[in-house]
Short mmCIF file of C-alpha atoms and ligand atoms in Angstrom, two decimals:
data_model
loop_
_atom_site.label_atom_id
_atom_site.label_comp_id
_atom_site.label_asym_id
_atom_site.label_seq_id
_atom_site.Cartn_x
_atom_site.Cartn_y
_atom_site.Cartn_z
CA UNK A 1 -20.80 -17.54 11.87
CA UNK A 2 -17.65 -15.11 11.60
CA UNK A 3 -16.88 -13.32 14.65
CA UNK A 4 -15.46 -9.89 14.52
CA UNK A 5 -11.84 -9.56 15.09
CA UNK A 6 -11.05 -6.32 17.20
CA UNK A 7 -8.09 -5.75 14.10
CA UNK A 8 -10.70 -6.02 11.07
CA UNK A 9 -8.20 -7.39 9.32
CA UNK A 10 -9.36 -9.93 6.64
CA UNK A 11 -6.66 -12.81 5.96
CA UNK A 12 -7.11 -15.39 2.79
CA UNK A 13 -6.01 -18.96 4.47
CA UNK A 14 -4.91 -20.28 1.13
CA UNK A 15 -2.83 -17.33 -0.06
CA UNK A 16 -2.12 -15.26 2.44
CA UNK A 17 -3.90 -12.06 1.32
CA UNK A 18 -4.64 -9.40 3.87
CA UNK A 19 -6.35 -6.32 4.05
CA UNK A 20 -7.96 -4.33 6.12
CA UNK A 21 -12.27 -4.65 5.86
CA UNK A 22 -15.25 -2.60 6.37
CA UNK A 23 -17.94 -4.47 6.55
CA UNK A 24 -18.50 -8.14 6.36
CA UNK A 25 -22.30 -9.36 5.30
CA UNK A 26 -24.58 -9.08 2.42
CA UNK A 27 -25.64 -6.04 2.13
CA UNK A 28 -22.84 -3.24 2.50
CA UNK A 29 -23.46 0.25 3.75
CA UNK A 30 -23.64 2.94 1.77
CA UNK A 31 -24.86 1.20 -1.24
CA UNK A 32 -28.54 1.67 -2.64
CA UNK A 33 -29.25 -1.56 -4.09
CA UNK A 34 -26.86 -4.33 -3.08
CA UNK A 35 -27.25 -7.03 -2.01
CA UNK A 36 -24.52 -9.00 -2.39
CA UNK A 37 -25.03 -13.11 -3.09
CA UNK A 38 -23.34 -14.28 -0.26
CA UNK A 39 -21.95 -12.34 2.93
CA UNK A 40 -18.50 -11.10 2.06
CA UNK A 41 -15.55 -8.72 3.55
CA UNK A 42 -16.23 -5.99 1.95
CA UNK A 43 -13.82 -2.83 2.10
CA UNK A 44 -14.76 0.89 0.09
CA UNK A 45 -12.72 0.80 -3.10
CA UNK A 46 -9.55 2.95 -2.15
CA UNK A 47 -9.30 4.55 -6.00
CA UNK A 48 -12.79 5.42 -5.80
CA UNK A 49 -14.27 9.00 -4.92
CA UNK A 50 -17.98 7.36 -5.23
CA UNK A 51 -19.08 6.30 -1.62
CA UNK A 52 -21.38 3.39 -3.26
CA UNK A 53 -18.22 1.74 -4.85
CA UNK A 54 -16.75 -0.92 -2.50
CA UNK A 55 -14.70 -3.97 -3.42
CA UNK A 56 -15.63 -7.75 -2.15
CA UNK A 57 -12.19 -9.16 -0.39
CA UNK A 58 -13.62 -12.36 -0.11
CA UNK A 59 -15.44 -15.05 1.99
CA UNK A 60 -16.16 -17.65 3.97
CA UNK A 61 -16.38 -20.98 2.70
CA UNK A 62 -19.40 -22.91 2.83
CA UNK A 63 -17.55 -26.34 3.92
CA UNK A 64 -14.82 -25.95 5.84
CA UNK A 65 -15.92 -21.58 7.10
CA UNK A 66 -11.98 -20.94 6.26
CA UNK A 67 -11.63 -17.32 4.98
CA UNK A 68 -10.60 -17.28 0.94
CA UNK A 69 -10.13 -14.33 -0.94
CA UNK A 70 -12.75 -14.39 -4.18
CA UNK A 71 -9.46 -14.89 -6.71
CA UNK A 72 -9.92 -17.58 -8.96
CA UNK A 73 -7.05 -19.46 -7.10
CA UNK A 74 -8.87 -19.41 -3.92
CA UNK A 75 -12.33 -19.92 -4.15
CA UNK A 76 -14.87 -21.02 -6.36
CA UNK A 77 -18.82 -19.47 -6.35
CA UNK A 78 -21.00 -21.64 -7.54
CA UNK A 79 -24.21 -21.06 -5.57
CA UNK A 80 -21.92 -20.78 -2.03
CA UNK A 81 -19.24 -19.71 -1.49
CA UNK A 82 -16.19 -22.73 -1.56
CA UNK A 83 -12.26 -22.70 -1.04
CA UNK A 84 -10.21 -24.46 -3.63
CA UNK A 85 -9.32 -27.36 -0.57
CA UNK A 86 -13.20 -27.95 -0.60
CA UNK A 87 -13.53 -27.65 -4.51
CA UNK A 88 -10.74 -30.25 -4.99
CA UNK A 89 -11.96 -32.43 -2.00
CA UNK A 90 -15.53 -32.81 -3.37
CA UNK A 91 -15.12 -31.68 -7.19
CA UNK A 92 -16.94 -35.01 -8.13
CA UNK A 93 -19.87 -33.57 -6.59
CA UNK A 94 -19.50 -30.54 -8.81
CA UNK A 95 -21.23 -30.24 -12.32
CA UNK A 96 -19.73 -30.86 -15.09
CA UNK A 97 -19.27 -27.85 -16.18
CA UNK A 98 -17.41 -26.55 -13.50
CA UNK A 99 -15.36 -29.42 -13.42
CA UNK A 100 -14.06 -29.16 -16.98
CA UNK A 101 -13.38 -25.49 -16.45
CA UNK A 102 -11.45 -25.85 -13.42
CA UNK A 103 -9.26 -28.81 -15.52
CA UNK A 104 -8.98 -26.01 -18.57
CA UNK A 105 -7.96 -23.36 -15.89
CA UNK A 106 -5.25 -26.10 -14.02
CA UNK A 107 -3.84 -26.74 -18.03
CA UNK A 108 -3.55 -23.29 -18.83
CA UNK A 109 -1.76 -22.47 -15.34
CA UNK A 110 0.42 -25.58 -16.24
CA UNK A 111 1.92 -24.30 -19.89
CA UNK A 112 2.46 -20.77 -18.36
CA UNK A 113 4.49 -22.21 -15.50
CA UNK A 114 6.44 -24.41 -18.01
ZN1 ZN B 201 -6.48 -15.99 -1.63
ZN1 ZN B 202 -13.39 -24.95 2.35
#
């Protein structure tokens, strides 16, 4: 289980990300009817006047509990929460599916590079 950190500061260990959170768990306050899929940092959306609008930072992983931001670089959701080291470790173990999507992504982040 994540431990609070007296500097609420959420860090993503694969890209470095950092930003301050509010709340980390599934259900943030403030918010009528969320409840989010999987306990998150959570932080109240900055550009938002609307006290129920908060944005997910990201999460733990599953495997390995190393803090990932949710971008698609970092982490994968597919029923848990898992960090791109963990998707690539065990992708085999993955569906199909979610296999040939993360090969499409890898191609199309290949030609854009190139
Ligand atoms: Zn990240
Ligand atoms: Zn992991």
């Amino acid at each position: 289980k994540y431990k609070r950190s007296p500097s609420e500061i959420f860090t993503c260990q694969l890209c470095g990300l950092s930003s301050p959170f509010t709340y980390y768990g599934q259900k943030p306050p403030n918010t009528r009817a969320i409840v989010l899929l999987e306990e998150c940092f959570v932080t109240k959306d900055p550009f938002s006047p609307d006290k129920e609008k908060f944005l997910v930072l990201g999460s733990t992983c599953s495997m390995c509990s190393s803090c990932v931001c949710v971008g698609s670089d970092c982490s994968l959701f597919y029923t848990k929460r898992f960090c791109m080291q963990c998707v690539n470790k065990y992708l085999d173990q993955f569906p199909h599916q979610i296999q040939a999507e993360l090969a499409k992504k890898r191609q199309s982040s290949k030609t854009a590079v190139s």
